[in-house]
XYZ file of C-alpha atoms in Angstrom:
228
model
C 17.960 -2.273 33.480
C 21.162 -0.719 31.922
C 21.680 1.972 29.319
C 23.333 0.694 26.190
C 24.162 4.293 24.441
C 25.152 7.659 26.029
C 25.808 11.251 24.820
C 29.324 9.978 23.832
C 27.541 7.617 21.431
C 25.754 10.327 19.975
C 28.527 12.818 19.950
C 30.732 10.194 17.745
C 27.741 9.993 15.332
C 27.480 13.662 14.931
C 31.113 14.077 14.712
C 31.203 11.598 11.904
C 28.467 13.491 10.034
C 30.621 16.401 10.091
C 33.949 14.873 9.237
C 32.950 11.885 6.958
C 36.514 10.667 5.856
C 38.800 7.979 6.526
C 41.335 9.903 8.586
C 38.702 10.998 11.121
C 37.228 7.712 11.538
C 40.508 5.970 12.321
C 41.509 8.680 14.652
C 37.996 8.146 16.636
C 37.829 4.372 15.977
C 37.945 3.581 19.641
C 35.062 5.723 20.457
C 33.095 3.883 17.538
C 34.050 0.462 18.966
C 33.485 1.439 22.696
C 30.265 3.520 22.343
C 28.420 2.571 19.201
C 29.374 -0.845 17.866
C 29.859 -2.840 20.972
C 26.824 -1.576 22.801
C 24.538 -2.384 19.925
C 25.850 -5.809 19.495
C 25.111 -6.160 23.315
C 21.773 -4.603 22.679
C 21.161 -7.109 19.730
C 22.118 -9.994 21.850
C 19.971 -8.912 24.937
C 16.710 -8.658 22.655
C 17.304 -12.313 21.218
C 14.944 -13.854 23.961
C 12.079 -11.339 23.304
C 12.398 -11.947 19.653
C 12.411 -15.841 20.063
C 8.944 -15.189 21.961
C 7.543 -13.371 19.334
C 8.522 -15.952 16.565
C 10.963 -18.759 16.496
C 11.845 -17.954 13.027
C 13.250 -14.290 13.735
C 16.788 -13.814 14.970
C 18.570 -10.917 16.839
C 21.995 -12.017 15.809
C 24.799 -10.449 17.693
C 27.666 -11.711 15.726
C 30.213 -8.907 14.560
C 30.436 -10.277 11.044
C 27.076 -11.976 9.364
C 24.945 -10.693 12.212
C 21.934 -8.397 12.630
C 24.157 -5.239 12.713
C 25.052 -3.298 9.508
C 28.565 -2.213 8.707
C 29.281 1.367 9.221
C 30.911 1.454 5.857
C 28.836 2.683 3.087
C 28.697 0.811 -0.464
C 29.203 3.865 -2.514
C 29.955 2.344 -5.739
C 26.674 3.322 -7.568
C 26.122 6.732 -5.601
C 26.978 10.113 -6.506
C 27.869 10.528 -2.766
C 31.218 8.969 -1.962
C 31.209 9.435 1.665
C 32.873 6.422 3.088
C 30.710 5.933 6.098
C 27.036 5.791 7.260
C 26.109 8.578 9.771
C 23.857 6.218 11.705
C 24.031 2.629 13.124
C 21.458 0.175 12.503
C 20.319 -3.489 13.061
C 17.876 -5.729 11.167
C 16.256 -8.576 13.211
C 15.636 -10.979 10.363
C 13.874 -14.167 9.293
C 15.754 -17.314 9.207
C 15.098 -17.597 5.476
C 16.165 -14.140 4.529
C 18.862 -15.542 2.302
C 16.382 -17.986 0.438
C 13.516 -15.671 -0.111
C 12.003 -11.987 0.267
C 11.299 -11.652 3.908
C 10.044 -8.852 6.223
C 12.447 -7.806 9.270
C 12.308 -5.690 12.309
C 14.737 -2.853 12.421
C 16.417 -0.492 15.017
C 18.110 2.866 13.983
C 20.636 4.811 16.068
C 21.060 8.286 14.922
C 21.073 11.604 16.658
C 17.646 13.238 16.389
C 16.636 10.697 13.883
C 16.462 7.365 15.754
C 13.513 4.957 15.145
C 12.374 1.498 15.581
C 10.247 -0.296 12.738
C 9.264 -3.331 10.803
C 8.100 -4.409 7.386
C 9.439 -4.704 3.892
C 11.721 -2.113 2.410
C 12.536 -1.819 -1.385
C 10.874 -5.270 -2.245
C 11.296 -6.690 -5.821
C 8.472 -6.223 -8.031
C 7.483 -9.961 -7.627
C 7.067 -9.522 -3.838
C 5.092 -6.252 -4.224
C 2.661 -7.779 -6.513
C 2.369 -10.761 -3.768
C 1.811 -8.388 -0.905
C -0.831 -6.397 -3.004
C -2.739 -9.385 -3.984
C -2.932 -10.693 -0.265
C -4.187 -7.489 0.974
C -6.624 -7.467 -1.782
C -7.794 -11.087 -0.906
C -7.422 -10.692 2.894
C -8.538 -7.083 3.719
C -10.004 -7.851 7.048
C -6.939 -9.534 8.377
C -5.092 -6.359 6.962
C -7.455 -4.342 8.821
C -6.667 -5.996 12.042
C -2.906 -5.982 11.739
C -2.223 -2.598 9.861
C -5.430 -0.426 10.730
C -6.012 -1.260 14.465
C -6.635 2.231 16.024
C -4.050 1.830 18.749
C -1.477 0.513 16.273
C -1.724 3.416 14.068
C -1.613 5.872 16.934
C 1.730 4.339 17.768
C 3.383 3.587 14.200
C 3.275 5.379 10.932
C 3.266 3.819 7.451
C 6.326 4.847 5.436
C 5.037 7.041 2.539
C 8.309 7.767 1.008
C 7.614 5.812 -2.296
C 3.950 5.758 -3.343
C 2.392 5.068 -6.784
C 0.385 8.181 -8.278
C -1.840 5.579 -10.072
C -3.858 2.628 -8.899
C -1.934 -0.505 -9.471
C -2.840 -2.368 -12.567
C -5.525 -5.147 -11.944
C -7.129 -3.768 -8.771
C -10.412 -1.770 -8.486
C -10.048 1.970 -7.714
C -12.683 1.654 -5.055
C -11.030 -0.955 -2.842
C -10.939 -0.157 0.751
C -7.293 -0.047 1.142
C -6.287 1.127 -2.453
C -3.941 3.680 -0.900
C -2.031 0.884 0.800
C -1.708 -0.924 -2.493
C 0.011 1.903 -3.884
C 2.900 1.887 -1.629
C 6.137 0.322 -2.579
C 7.315 -0.209 0.945
C 5.354 -1.503 3.405
C 7.147 -0.405 6.684
C 5.486 0.734 10.006
C 7.906 2.582 12.410
C 7.932 5.285 15.207
C 10.604 7.787 16.077
C 12.685 7.253 19.484
C 14.040 10.496 21.145
C 17.824 10.782 22.161
C 16.525 10.578 25.717
C 15.169 7.012 24.893
C 18.098 5.680 23.234
C 20.598 6.606 25.731
C 18.214 5.932 28.915
C 18.292 2.689 30.913
C 14.813 1.561 29.556
C 15.706 1.286 26.160
C 15.547 -2.508 25.779
C 12.183 -2.568 27.579
C 10.693 0.050 25.147
C 11.868 -1.878 22.076
C 10.697 -4.942 23.404
C 7.404 -3.516 23.564
C 7.645 -2.236 20.146
C 8.641 -5.282 18.573
C 5.862 -7.048 20.093
C 3.246 -4.213 18.907
C 4.713 -4.634 15.206
C 4.411 -8.520 15.333
C 0.988 -8.951 13.893
C 2.006 -6.697 10.923
C 5.190 -8.724 10.420
C 2.925 -11.933 10.852
C 0.565 -10.690 7.987
C 3.667 -9.871 5.484
C 5.167 -13.484 6.354
C 1.610 -15.087 5.353
C 1.670 -13.015 2.169
C 5.230 -14.527 1.221
C 4.236 -17.947 2.503
C 6.780 -17.877 5.289
C 6.659 -19.351 8.634
C 6.001 -16.859 11.654
């Protein structure tokens, strides 16, 4: 077992949060490459066998461009915040058909004091939301097994940052999982502390988390007519 990240990785991201400008980033680019980007790409590549064992249709792609790792640069064109860089690094383990249709993904996030692992659908389009809601309504027992198993809920939290106040149109208010239908995102996640992210058991921890999240992702794939 080997560590991927270190205190130097976290120190770089903390420094970037304090000095989010091009001059500082360029002066510390070597630290970013050596302690954040390259270790993350190595982690993604090392996770691919575990991802393939979960589903042959998902990919942990370590390519530097076009792979799983998100760019550190922000797209600030439509934001009031013009900071040029993200203060975190993340990777999406994606479905092979992600460019054709909306698809759930697994996700790993590195941020000092805010790292986590999760999976699901984040900011899906309205049509995708409708499909998932209808599928949950039509298949409540399999939803119970994949998203409400006691051991699963003790381990992961359902993101609740965007929830409708009213019951979605077309669904009865007394439906058992009506609160789940109010969600705009369907993402389960759990935090990972800094010691875990910088420790030698990170890969095995993530492999167990990805496997535990797999039934939930399988359910979302079924809702969207995707292979799993």
